XYZ file of C-alpha atoms in Angstrom:
732
model
C -63.265 8.902 63.309
C -66.937 8.519 64.146
C -68.436 10.332 61.155
C -67.700 11.873 57.776
C -67.004 15.359 59.144
C -64.318 14.089 61.477
C -62.700 12.299 58.569
C -62.858 15.395 56.390
C -61.034 17.344 59.085
C -58.133 14.962 58.645
C -58.162 15.137 54.870
C -56.246 18.406 54.445
C -53.408 17.636 56.897
C -53.067 14.162 55.427
C -52.818 15.638 51.940
C -50.092 17.973 53.175
C -48.270 15.078 54.811
C -48.637 13.038 51.634
C -47.231 15.898 49.553
C -44.169 15.961 51.782
C -43.848 12.164 51.858
C -44.024 11.968 48.053
C -41.643 14.867 47.476
C -38.427 13.779 45.761
C -36.435 16.376 47.738
C -37.728 15.133 51.109
C -37.211 11.475 50.199
C -33.644 12.207 48.997
C -32.886 14.017 52.251
C -34.188 11.114 54.343
C -32.189 8.627 52.295
C -28.980 10.651 52.664
C -29.520 11.162 56.376
C -30.385 7.514 56.888
C -27.254 6.430 55.058
C -25.047 9.089 56.736
C -24.230 11.096 53.621
C -23.131 8.231 51.405
C -22.955 9.306 47.769
C -23.955 5.881 46.438
C -27.461 5.298 45.070
C -29.336 3.642 47.937
C -32.811 2.242 48.423
C -35.558 4.137 50.221
C -35.744 2.961 53.849
C -38.571 0.583 54.628
C -40.062 2.886 57.277
C -40.477 5.577 54.602
C -42.326 3.130 52.356
C -44.509 2.015 55.261
C -45.313 5.613 56.119
C -46.199 6.380 52.490
C -48.432 3.335 52.293
C -50.123 4.158 55.623
C -50.969 7.705 54.527
C -52.189 6.480 51.105
C -54.363 3.855 52.794
C -55.774 6.365 55.278
C -56.615 8.821 52.498
C -58.334 6.043 50.530
C -60.368 5.102 53.616
C -61.523 8.705 54.065
C -62.344 9.269 50.367
C -64.267 5.993 50.179
C -66.752 7.468 52.688
C -67.545 10.376 50.364
C -70.353 10.275 47.844
C -69.666 10.682 44.144
C -69.531 14.301 43.018
C -68.648 15.689 46.480
C -67.577 19.327 46.137
C -64.541 20.231 48.180
C -61.553 22.488 47.691
C -59.221 20.373 49.796
C -58.035 18.427 46.728
C -56.859 19.951 43.475
C -55.031 19.072 40.280
C -51.721 19.585 41.994
C -52.469 16.785 44.474
C -53.516 14.428 41.694
C -50.501 15.265 39.511
C -48.159 14.702 42.460
C -49.747 11.308 43.106
C -49.521 10.312 39.435
C -45.859 11.309 39.191
C -45.107 9.359 42.360
C -46.834 6.241 41.023
C -44.770 6.453 37.839
C -41.494 6.984 39.709
C -41.785 4.526 42.596
C -40.307 1.093 42.154
C -42.032 -0.461 45.162
C -44.964 -2.604 44.010
C -46.892 -2.344 47.262
C -46.646 1.463 47.396
C -47.640 1.721 43.737
C -50.699 -0.467 44.332
C -51.779 1.731 47.267
C -51.381 4.765 45.028
C -53.463 3.179 42.275
C -56.149 2.209 44.795
C -56.269 5.810 45.995
C -56.658 6.971 42.384
C -59.617 4.579 41.985
C -61.271 6.031 45.111
C -60.635 9.558 43.878
C -62.270 8.706 40.528
C -65.395 7.527 42.359
C -65.621 10.586 44.643
C -64.197 13.306 42.357
C -64.696 12.102 38.741
C -64.286 15.608 37.309
C -60.965 16.097 39.068
C -59.649 12.800 37.781
C -61.004 13.396 34.263
C -58.784 16.458 33.921
C -55.712 14.253 34.378
C -57.027 11.167 32.592
C -54.339 10.943 29.902
C -51.494 11.108 32.439
C -53.316 8.502 34.511
C -53.440 6.013 31.656
C -49.773 6.598 30.961
C -49.135 5.668 34.607
C -51.338 2.603 34.227
C -49.303 1.637 31.202
C -46.195 1.607 33.373
C -47.960 -0.485 36.020
C -49.473 -3.275 33.928
C -46.251 -5.270 34.004
C -46.906 -6.278 37.637
C -47.958 -9.923 37.451
C -49.084 -10.772 41.025
C -52.791 -11.393 41.607
C -53.243 -8.444 43.995
C -51.758 -6.034 41.445
C -54.086 -7.465 38.810
C -57.092 -6.932 41.099
C -56.010 -3.342 41.785
C -55.571 -2.741 38.048
C -59.007 -4.131 37.208
C -60.661 -2.053 39.930
C -58.907 1.050 38.644
C -59.917 0.404 35.024
C -63.552 -0.071 36.038
C -63.723 3.551 37.253
C -61.226 5.280 34.976
C -62.718 4.107 31.681
C -66.092 5.749 32.421
C -64.170 8.908 33.387
C -62.377 8.791 30.053
C -65.609 8.288 28.132
C -67.240 11.167 30.002
C -64.429 13.427 28.826
C -64.296 12.177 25.230
C -66.304 9.604 23.282
C -63.174 8.522 21.380
C -61.256 5.607 22.826
C -58.468 5.842 20.251
C -55.895 7.442 22.549
C -56.858 5.172 25.434
C -56.335 2.039 23.344
C -53.085 3.311 21.847
C -51.639 4.013 25.329
C -52.879 0.744 26.758
C -51.807 -1.460 23.829
C -48.372 0.154 23.711
C -47.887 -0.630 27.402
C -48.444 -4.359 26.779
C -45.256 -4.827 24.739
C -43.217 -6.451 27.530
C -46.143 -8.068 29.366
C -46.524 -11.840 29.401
C -48.976 -13.217 26.835
C -51.520 -14.528 29.341
C -51.502 -11.205 31.199
C -52.135 -9.337 27.954
C -55.238 -11.374 27.247
C -56.526 -10.977 30.823
C -56.008 -7.212 30.897
C -57.431 -6.626 27.412
C -60.472 -8.753 28.129
C -61.118 -6.795 31.324
C -60.695 -3.527 29.420
C -63.099 -4.825 26.773
C -65.726 -5.716 29.376
C -65.321 -2.243 30.868
C -65.620 -0.520 27.493
C -68.486 -2.743 26.444
C -68.374 -5.840 24.268
C -69.552 -3.832 21.272
C -66.086 -2.229 21.287
C -64.412 -5.502 20.256
C -64.043 -4.425 16.627
C -62.393 -1.148 17.689
C -59.974 -2.968 19.983
C -59.001 -5.372 17.183
C -58.574 -2.483 14.753
C -56.128 -0.675 17.040
C -54.220 -3.872 17.744
C -53.723 -4.250 13.992
C -52.950 -0.546 13.611
C -50.309 -0.722 16.352
C -48.757 -3.664 14.549
C -48.729 -1.800 11.217
C -47.279 1.310 12.856
C -44.603 -0.693 14.632
C -43.692 -2.509 11.441
C -43.812 0.547 9.174
C -40.121 1.319 9.703
C -39.031 -2.174 8.810
C -41.428 -2.239 5.853
C -39.950 0.977 4.494
C -36.526 -0.668 4.416
C -37.796 -3.509 2.215
C -38.320 -3.371 -1.486
C -41.879 -3.432 -2.758
C -41.500 -7.029 -3.867
C -41.009 -7.984 -0.225
C -43.951 -6.011 1.163
C -46.416 -8.875 1.016
C -43.923 -11.184 2.706
C -43.355 -8.645 5.489
C -47.075 -8.094 5.988
C -47.678 -11.835 6.061
C -44.988 -12.177 8.730
C -46.932 -9.708 10.874
C -49.514 -12.398 11.574
C -46.848 -13.957 13.817
C -46.557 -10.830 15.991
C -48.079 -10.516 19.462
C -50.653 -7.847 18.522
C -52.162 -10.123 15.895
C -52.029 -13.098 18.251
C -53.683 -11.053 20.996
C -56.585 -10.209 18.669
C -56.975 -13.902 17.824
C -56.811 -14.959 21.492
C -59.331 -12.315 22.568
C -61.901 -13.477 20.031
C -61.108 -17.050 21.026
C -62.405 -16.275 24.519
C -65.679 -14.921 23.107
C -68.617 -16.711 21.550
C -68.951 -16.495 17.782
C -72.225 -14.660 18.432
C -70.103 -11.762 19.717
C -67.083 -11.739 17.427
C -68.709 -12.674 14.115
C -70.776 -9.458 13.814
C -67.640 -7.531 14.798
C -65.903 -8.650 11.603
C -68.251 -6.379 9.646
C -67.679 -3.458 12.022
C -63.914 -4.020 11.806
C -63.910 -3.376 8.062
C -66.245 -0.401 8.466
C -64.003 1.236 11.048
C -60.839 0.601 9.041
C -62.328 2.441 6.062
C -63.257 5.418 8.234
C -60.300 5.732 10.629
C -57.311 4.221 8.839
C -57.256 5.862 5.416
C -53.517 6.555 5.597
C -52.653 2.875 5.977
C -55.788 1.468 4.349
C -54.169 -1.219 2.211
C -51.927 -2.882 4.841
C -54.780 -2.642 7.356
C -57.160 -4.376 4.952
C -54.505 -6.967 4.202
C -54.179 -7.883 7.882
C -57.917 -7.583 8.561
C -58.813 -9.953 5.712
C -56.165 -12.403 6.908
C -57.708 -12.193 10.360
C -61.227 -12.711 8.979
C -60.112 -15.718 6.920
C -58.590 -17.227 10.056
C -61.776 -16.672 12.073
C -63.930 -18.181 9.333
C -62.096 -21.452 10.007
C -63.107 -21.295 13.675
C -64.098 -24.738 14.935
C -66.973 -23.501 17.087
C -68.410 -21.458 14.239
C -68.268 -24.304 11.742
C -69.723 -26.752 14.251
C -72.603 -24.409 15.046
C -73.281 -23.703 11.364
C -74.215 -27.331 10.875
C -77.262 -26.579 13.036
C -80.043 -24.757 11.200
C -80.717 -22.415 14.117
C -77.149 -21.096 14.190
C -77.045 -20.777 10.407
C -80.192 -18.649 10.553
C -78.895 -16.462 13.395
C -75.864 -15.147 11.482
C -77.550 -14.493 8.126
C -77.751 -10.730 8.674
C -74.083 -10.621 9.650
C -73.151 -12.658 6.570
C -74.979 -10.232 4.309
C -73.355 -7.217 5.960
C -69.906 -8.834 5.802
C -70.330 -9.483 2.079
C -71.228 -5.831 1.528
C -68.255 -4.569 3.527
C -65.762 -6.867 1.791
C -66.970 -5.632 -1.602
C -66.779 -1.981 -0.536
C -63.297 -2.446 0.919
C -62.041 -4.166 -2.227
C -63.321 -1.318 -4.363
C -61.949 1.350 -2.016
C -58.337 0.269 -2.593
C -58.510 0.229 -6.387
C -57.819 3.933 -6.636
C -54.619 3.446 -4.584
C -52.998 1.188 -7.162
C -50.479 3.759 -8.253
C -49.356 4.551 -4.727
C -48.654 1.122 -3.285
C -47.346 -2.241 -4.290
C -49.421 -4.084 -6.842
C -48.532 -7.341 -5.107
C -50.236 -6.233 -1.889
C -53.288 -5.114 -3.827
C -53.419 -8.476 -5.559
C -53.172 -10.233 -2.196
C -56.026 -8.128 -0.794
C -58.206 -8.977 -3.777
C -57.413 -12.675 -3.535
C -58.236 -12.713 0.180
C -61.459 -10.791 -0.372
C -62.506 -13.213 -3.113
C -61.800 -16.146 -0.803
C -63.839 -14.560 1.996
C -66.717 -13.910 -0.408
C -66.595 -17.483 -1.673
C -66.765 -18.906 1.859
C -69.534 -16.698 3.224
C -71.617 -16.965 0.054
C -71.649 -20.722 0.571
C -73.118 -20.167 4.051
C -75.773 -17.697 2.956
C -79.421 -18.381 2.358
C -80.497 -17.307 -1.103
C -82.720 -14.571 0.343
C -79.791 -13.121 2.324
C -77.537 -13.143 -0.717
C -80.069 -11.508 -3.022
C -80.835 -8.813 -0.418
C -77.143 -8.048 0.040
C -76.514 -7.769 -3.706
C -79.555 -5.510 -4.101
C -78.291 -3.165 -1.361
C -74.872 -2.971 -3.008
C -76.454 -2.056 -6.334
C -77.992 0.972 -4.615
C -74.517 2.356 -3.917
C -73.891 5.644 -5.753
C -70.451 4.665 -7.121
C -70.387 2.956 -10.500
C -67.276 0.988 -9.526
C -69.162 -0.663 -6.656
C -72.050 -1.549 -8.949
C -69.740 -3.127 -11.545
C -67.897 -5.126 -8.889
C -71.190 -6.297 -7.393
C -72.585 -7.361 -10.755
C -69.371 -9.252 -11.462
C -69.677 -11.105 -8.152
C -73.317 -11.898 -8.906
C -72.416 -13.400 -12.288
C -69.526 -15.422 -10.856
C -71.684 -16.797 -8.044
C -74.432 -17.748 -10.480
C -71.992 -19.545 -12.770
C -70.457 -21.663 -10.015
C -73.865 -22.473 -8.547
C -74.106 -25.701 -10.545
C -70.680 -26.772 -9.253
C -71.881 -26.262 -5.681
C -74.985 -28.335 -6.373
C -72.834 -31.159 -7.771
C -70.621 -31.073 -4.666
C -73.699 -31.275 -2.460
C -74.986 -34.305 -4.348
C -71.606 -36.040 -4.014
C -71.480 -35.191 -0.294
C -74.928 -36.709 0.219
C -73.899 -39.864 -1.618
C -70.844 -40.158 0.621
C -72.990 -39.290 3.665
C -70.887 -36.248 4.428
C -72.144 -32.868 5.559
C -71.379 -29.777 3.509
C -71.491 -26.243 4.926
C -71.743 -24.692 1.463
C -75.232 -24.500 -0.004
C -76.324 -23.783 -3.565
C -78.380 -20.631 -4.014
C -81.816 -21.616 -5.256
C -84.781 -19.468 -6.189
C -87.521 -21.090 -4.128
C -90.706 -19.875 -2.490
C -88.873 -18.091 0.329
C -86.235 -16.388 -1.818
C -88.403 -15.629 -4.864
C -89.524 -12.144 -3.665
C -85.908 -11.103 -3.024
C -84.827 -12.497 -6.381
C -87.564 -10.485 -8.085
C -86.440 -7.367 -6.238
C -82.885 -7.978 -7.444
C -84.054 -8.379 -11.043
C -86.036 -5.143 -10.835
C -82.984 -3.346 -9.437
C -80.841 -4.586 -12.319
C -83.598 -3.555 -14.704
C -83.534 -0.087 -13.173
C -79.817 0.152 -13.926
C -80.445 -0.847 -17.536
C -83.283 1.629 -17.815
C -81.775 4.658 -16.065
C -78.026 4.252 -15.509
C -75.968 6.849 -17.355
C -72.662 4.983 -16.968
C -72.430 2.756 -20.047
C -70.033 0.298 -18.395
C -72.488 -0.250 -15.516
C -75.352 -0.665 -17.962
C -73.456 -3.295 -19.971
C -72.557 -5.148 -16.754
C -76.221 -5.063 -15.689
C -77.335 -6.464 -19.052
C -74.768 -9.265 -18.815
C -75.767 -10.115 -15.252
C -79.458 -10.348 -16.157
C -78.554 -12.719 -18.984
C -76.538 -14.841 -16.545
C -79.401 -14.926 -14.027
C -81.801 -16.114 -16.709
C -79.389 -18.893 -17.699
C -78.419 -20.046 -14.225
C -81.735 -19.536 -12.396
C -84.408 -20.602 -14.890
C -87.832 -20.297 -13.306
C -91.327 -19.005 -13.937
C -90.606 -15.881 -11.948
C -92.940 -13.073 -13.140
C -90.009 -10.644 -12.963
C -88.577 -12.202 -16.119
C -91.588 -11.107 -18.191
C -91.195 -7.509 -17.076
C -87.463 -7.690 -17.718
C -88.041 -8.947 -21.264
C -90.418 -6.097 -22.103
C -87.919 -3.488 -20.898
C -84.957 -5.164 -22.578
C -86.716 -5.265 -25.943
C -87.664 -1.600 -25.770
C -83.976 -0.619 -25.465
C -82.616 -2.778 -28.315
C -83.139 -0.117 -30.957
C -81.411 2.586 -28.907
C -77.834 2.891 -27.724
C -74.565 1.725 -29.236
C -73.982 -1.618 -30.912
C -72.222 -3.170 -27.893
C -75.161 -2.395 -25.627
C -77.692 -3.537 -28.211
C -75.799 -6.774 -28.766
C -75.905 -7.508 -25.036
C -79.612 -6.668 -24.894
C -80.366 -9.072 -27.753
C -78.430 -11.870 -26.031
C -80.280 -11.202 -22.797
C -83.615 -11.208 -24.599
C -82.746 -14.622 -26.024
C -81.922 -16.002 -22.577
C -85.194 -14.648 -21.165
C -87.216 -16.124 -24.035
C -85.493 -19.443 -23.434
C -86.805 -19.350 -19.850
C -90.260 -17.896 -20.540
C -91.139 -20.002 -23.580
C -94.696 -19.321 -24.782
C -95.073 -16.543 -22.168
C -92.798 -14.430 -24.369
C -95.273 -14.498 -27.294
C -96.757 -11.033 -26.596
C -93.275 -9.530 -27.033
C -92.396 -11.455 -30.203
C -93.440 -8.810 -32.799
C -91.447 -6.037 -31.126
C -88.325 -8.085 -30.544
C -88.279 -9.338 -34.136
C -88.746 -5.794 -35.420
C -86.040 -4.215 -33.252
C -83.615 -7.104 -33.609
C -83.796 -7.337 -37.405
C -83.523 -3.563 -37.705
C -80.264 -3.770 -35.773
C -79.070 -6.635 -37.970
C -79.766 -4.674 -41.146
C -77.716 -1.757 -39.827
C -74.559 -3.873 -39.705
C -75.263 -6.530 -42.339
C -75.794 -5.580 -45.973
C -77.815 -7.472 -48.560
C -76.770 -6.712 -52.172
C -80.319 -7.264 -53.420
C -83.740 -8.181 -52.161
C -86.592 -6.634 -50.245
C -84.468 -5.811 -47.182
C -81.412 -4.488 -49.005
C -79.515 -1.859 -47.023
C -76.321 0.005 -47.762
C -73.507 -1.543 -49.760
C -71.986 -5.010 -49.482
C -69.206 -5.476 -46.971
C -65.912 -7.233 -47.404
C -63.935 -9.256 -44.904
C -61.738 -6.268 -44.131
C -64.659 -3.982 -43.310
C -66.543 -6.389 -41.042
C -65.764 -5.135 -37.537
C -65.782 -7.156 -34.338
C -68.837 -5.213 -33.194
C -70.682 -6.185 -36.381
C -69.786 -9.837 -35.881
C -70.890 -9.656 -32.255
C -74.193 -8.043 -33.225
C -74.966 -10.631 -35.905
C -74.023 -13.508 -33.605
C -76.391 -12.119 -30.963
C -79.211 -11.804 -33.479
C -78.669 -15.305 -34.889
C -78.429 -16.832 -31.412
C -81.666 -15.185 -30.309
C -83.439 -16.216 -33.536
C -82.299 -19.766 -32.836
C -83.863 -19.611 -29.355
C -87.080 -18.114 -30.721
C -87.385 -20.875 -33.333
C -86.701 -23.552 -30.716
C -89.175 -22.209 -28.161
C -91.911 -20.701 -30.310
C -91.792 -22.950 -33.393
C -94.441 -22.126 -35.975
C -95.231 -18.802 -34.305
C -92.255 -17.383 -36.239
C -94.055 -17.870 -39.580
C -94.845 -14.120 -40.018
C -91.116 -13.400 -39.804
C -89.748 -16.256 -41.912
C -89.193 -14.098 -44.979
C -86.987 -11.672 -43.005
C -85.154 -14.464 -41.214
C -84.406 -16.287 -44.478
C -83.285 -13.014 -46.008
C -80.724 -12.663 -43.213
C -79.336 -16.212 -43.132
C -79.270 -16.767 -46.921
C -78.914 -13.468 -48.749
C -76.636 -11.465 -46.465
C -72.992 -12.103 -47.406
C -71.887 -12.004 -43.719
C -73.914 -15.177 -43.192
C -73.467 -16.769 -46.607
C -69.979 -16.131 -47.967
C -67.695 -17.385 -45.183
C -66.520 -13.962 -44.078
C -66.419 -15.119 -40.450
C -66.302 -18.737 -39.304
C -68.441 -18.141 -36.193
C -71.133 -16.475 -38.251
C -71.024 -19.343 -40.762
C -71.587 -21.935 -38.056
C -74.362 -20.006 -36.313
C -76.180 -19.178 -39.556
C -75.967 -22.852 -40.589
C -77.461 -23.824 -37.216
C -80.376 -21.436 -37.746
C -81.003 -22.708 -41.285
C -80.939 -26.294 -40.099
C -83.233 -25.554 -37.169
C -85.756 -23.792 -39.409
C -86.058 -26.809 -41.688
C -86.431 -29.170 -38.708
C -88.834 -27.100 -36.634
C -91.072 -25.065 -38.928
C -93.748 -27.088 -40.782
C -93.276 -27.511 -44.540
C -96.494 -25.653 -45.346
C -95.117 -22.564 -43.589
C -91.470 -22.510 -44.639
C -91.817 -23.604 -48.268
C -93.521 -20.481 -49.729
C -91.011 -17.896 -48.388
C -88.117 -20.170 -49.299
C -89.287 -20.534 -52.910
C -90.025 -16.817 -53.132
C -86.393 -16.136 -52.217
C -85.182 -17.482 -55.594
C -85.232 -14.247 -57.547
C -83.293 -12.305 -54.877
C -80.866 -15.175 -54.356
C -79.878 -15.206 -58.029
C -78.969 -11.518 -57.738
C -76.965 -12.016 -54.496
C -74.633 -14.604 -56.026
C -73.897 -18.280 -56.256
C -73.245 -18.679 -52.501
C -76.703 -17.434 -51.499
C -78.423 -19.387 -54.278
C -76.599 -22.595 -53.333
C -77.614 -22.130 -49.695
C -81.250 -21.637 -50.652
C -81.282 -24.958 -52.536
C -79.368 -26.732 -49.785
C -82.033 -25.527 -47.364
C -84.754 -26.638 -49.791
C -83.150 -30.098 -49.923
C -83.248 -30.243 -46.133
C -86.927 -29.270 -46.158
C -87.599 -32.052 -48.652
C -85.754 -34.461 -46.407
C -88.180 -33.739 -43.554
C -91.323 -34.198 -45.672
C -93.662 -37.086 -44.996
C -95.619 -38.964 -47.687
C -98.552 -36.569 -47.571
C -96.325 -33.510 -47.940
C -94.413 -35.124 -50.817
C -97.656 -35.801 -52.650
C -98.780 -32.223 -52.098
C -95.630 -30.282 -52.907
C -93.378 -32.435 -55.102
C -94.592 -30.997 -58.422
C -94.135 -27.407 -57.252
C -90.673 -28.103 -55.904
C -89.594 -29.969 -59.051
C -90.770 -27.183 -61.328
C -88.841 -24.722 -59.172
C -85.660 -26.783 -59.514
C -86.201 -27.213 -63.260
C -86.461 -23.460 -63.645
C -83.173 -23.061 -61.780
C -81.434 -25.610 -64.017
C -81.764 -23.112 -66.872
C -79.353 -20.691 -65.159
C -76.382 -21.985 -67.178
C -78.143 -20.994 -70.361
C -79.116 -17.604 -68.934
C -75.447 -16.858 -68.099
C -76.147 -14.282 -65.342
C -73.299 -11.965 -64.260
C -74.087 -12.493 -60.551
C -73.342 -16.227 -60.756
C -69.577 -16.769 -60.930
C -69.542 -20.479 -60.067
C -72.429 -22.069 -61.952
C -71.175 -25.577 -61.199
C -71.606 -24.987 -57.458
C -75.168 -23.782 -58.014
C -76.070 -26.726 -60.271
C -74.642 -29.165 -57.774
C -76.986 -27.872 -55.042
C -79.995 -27.872 -57.406
C -79.332 -31.442 -58.557
C -78.864 -32.515 -54.931
C -82.321 -31.106 -54.152
C -83.852 -32.979 -57.105
C -82.161 -36.230 -56.061
C -83.418 -35.804 -52.499
C -86.940 -35.287 -53.810
C -86.902 -38.189 -56.273
C -85.733 -40.561 -53.547
C -89.095 -39.938 -51.890
C -91.143 -40.465 -55.067
C -92.755 -43.677 -56.229
C -92.248 -44.971 -59.763
C -95.634 -43.634 -60.789
C -94.849 -40.135 -59.557
C -91.222 -40.144 -60.701
C -91.926 -41.069 -64.343
C -93.944 -37.891 -65.172
C -91.358 -35.535 -63.679
C -88.507 -37.265 -65.487
C -90.343 -37.061 -68.797
C -90.955 -33.382 -68.062
C -87.195 -32.953 -67.605
C -86.470 -34.735 -70.891
C -88.995 -32.516 -72.660
C -87.342 -29.446 -71.138
C -83.885 -30.502 -72.302
C -84.978 -31.185 -75.908
C -87.269 -28.201 -76.317
C -86.279 -25.383 -78.649
C -85.750 -21.922 -77.316
C -86.786 -18.986 -79.433
C -83.857 -17.268 -81.094
C -81.481 -19.706 -79.411
C -78.141 -20.805 -80.638
C -76.715 -24.285 -80.666
C -74.529 -23.321 -77.707
C -77.502 -22.470 -75.575
C -79.174 -25.759 -76.425
C -75.918 -27.398 -75.453
C -76.143 -25.710 -71.983
C -79.423 -27.486 -71.250
C -78.024 -30.744 -72.539
C -74.988 -30.448 -70.240
C -77.184 -29.852 -67.205
C -79.565 -32.655 -68.245
C -76.817 -35.274 -68.503
C -75.301 -34.164 -65.186
C -78.719 -34.761 -63.632
C -79.126 -38.123 -65.395
C -75.737 -39.308 -64.104
C -76.713 -38.459 -60.518
C -80.118 -40.109 -60.939
C -78.446 -43.233 -62.267
C -76.133 -43.353 -59.252
C -79.002 -43.024 -56.778
C -81.679 -45.109 -58.575
C -79.714 -48.194 -59.518
């Protein structure tokens, strides 16, 4: 055979000979003749095997000389099918290897011919992978290197290929499985690792589906957990163990993506196994060792962000399936996803985390947005715990892979972008539940990441503009968020102060009713009619007022009259309808007397007297208690300036017993608070300043009232002697 043409001349007769040699009828006849008609099942004679191998080898030698794509009618599908059937039926390893080698040569020379029989070929390969000798392994690898491209040229899907190949590995030794799958992976391309892992897990689920169906739902999680001990799961672990983390770590994201797309029928058990697998790989020694180096930590940031997004999307995708599958499995999936999120968040840079959250908030589904906002809030709340752990680790000279998310120079732009995205949800989102979650998350960010970020100022302006619109729950959340932002911004919030006070107090007056006074609205409420939403609204308003007073101090002076009206005259804040409101209102009253200068708070407080007498003894008592606290904060100069005015005010109030007003049911309570205010004031007076005011009191008690009766004169006397007794106790 000096040239190609001479070899081609031999091709057709050799194919005919091979057809005869591989024919079951011919082989049976030779076996019967060789064994002289014995009816027992006998082996094929060795000379037949040698002849088959010689013809197969000769055909391979001829075909190897042909160039790829050679057009010839000497070979057809019938020849290839005959060869495939023979390979599947023969039990001789050597003959089978020669047949497989011939198939490999055919695939190189006639790829189209082989492609038409590709599925049958891989079935034959599945039967042949159990051969464990090194030569058989070499033949198998050579065959895969040419057949896989043929498969991909026929169809871009490798699903069927992987299903056939994985199924054939059932009885193969563990080390051979890894070797063959790794070679198949290299042939397919390393970017197919996630697909290979997915179909390993799918094969495991499919194989275990029958046994799972026999168990009760309460045992489903146990059965799925036991699957991690099966060979398919172990093969996936061993395959990734032979790869660098730089290859398999990005594939974790693709694994979840492909499961969502291709495995919708068994989505929950697939996610259960996949998350178990991911949790196992996150404990990888190489990965954790490399993460201690800054370079490695930087290199996987994009993959960490993508993995976080995919875990969130997968968790949300199974929520709608709750009625169809076991709640225990769903709970397990959620727990695993939360654990994964906790681990990878600790490895993320702040910029990566904020970018990932922002991308998730762009998802069209409201459920995804709510889940994302919940994760954001939870991460922000535990941030301080992470910082404490880091400080302890440094003290103990230990390294910690988890890092606290901090808004620094590098992450500030991404944090601002996140805030603007949340603000967009508040401003435009039609889903009320998403809007409320966005409001809550912005409040949490302001509390947990206090900074001078300019985004906070823009957020405050938008938040304030929405307070007066929407339902009470939304408005309550907006007011709380405004308070948190003011707490961070401090004096930078001053431009927004008029609008927030206006909108906030308008909201308060819609749910809280003052029986009398300048800001009276509606009718008084009772304990039974005060709803939880009203309590929540008032608590939000009081809390935000408290922050404003703390941060902006005397700048609240234009609004003191309205604030005092709320915390003194409104029965919700004055008559112990709700214990939480009582405490918060008392905090605001105390803070006002401590923070606002006397010259600013005294006039509106004294002007409140007339309205307080109409609102009842509780409001009037509170006004004098607050006045006593103001007096207690006064220095010598303020006492000298205001003591006469304050004393005259108290003396006027002491005449309430004589006036016998219908609004005052407990006059003793009112007089007690008035006398306490007088005592507090006199304790700050000198003898020279005390004597005139006491004589003025004596004159008041003994003075005659026009058209008065003896009883009315007795009322003043009673009050006077109550005051004298208290003065005697304090001025011994």
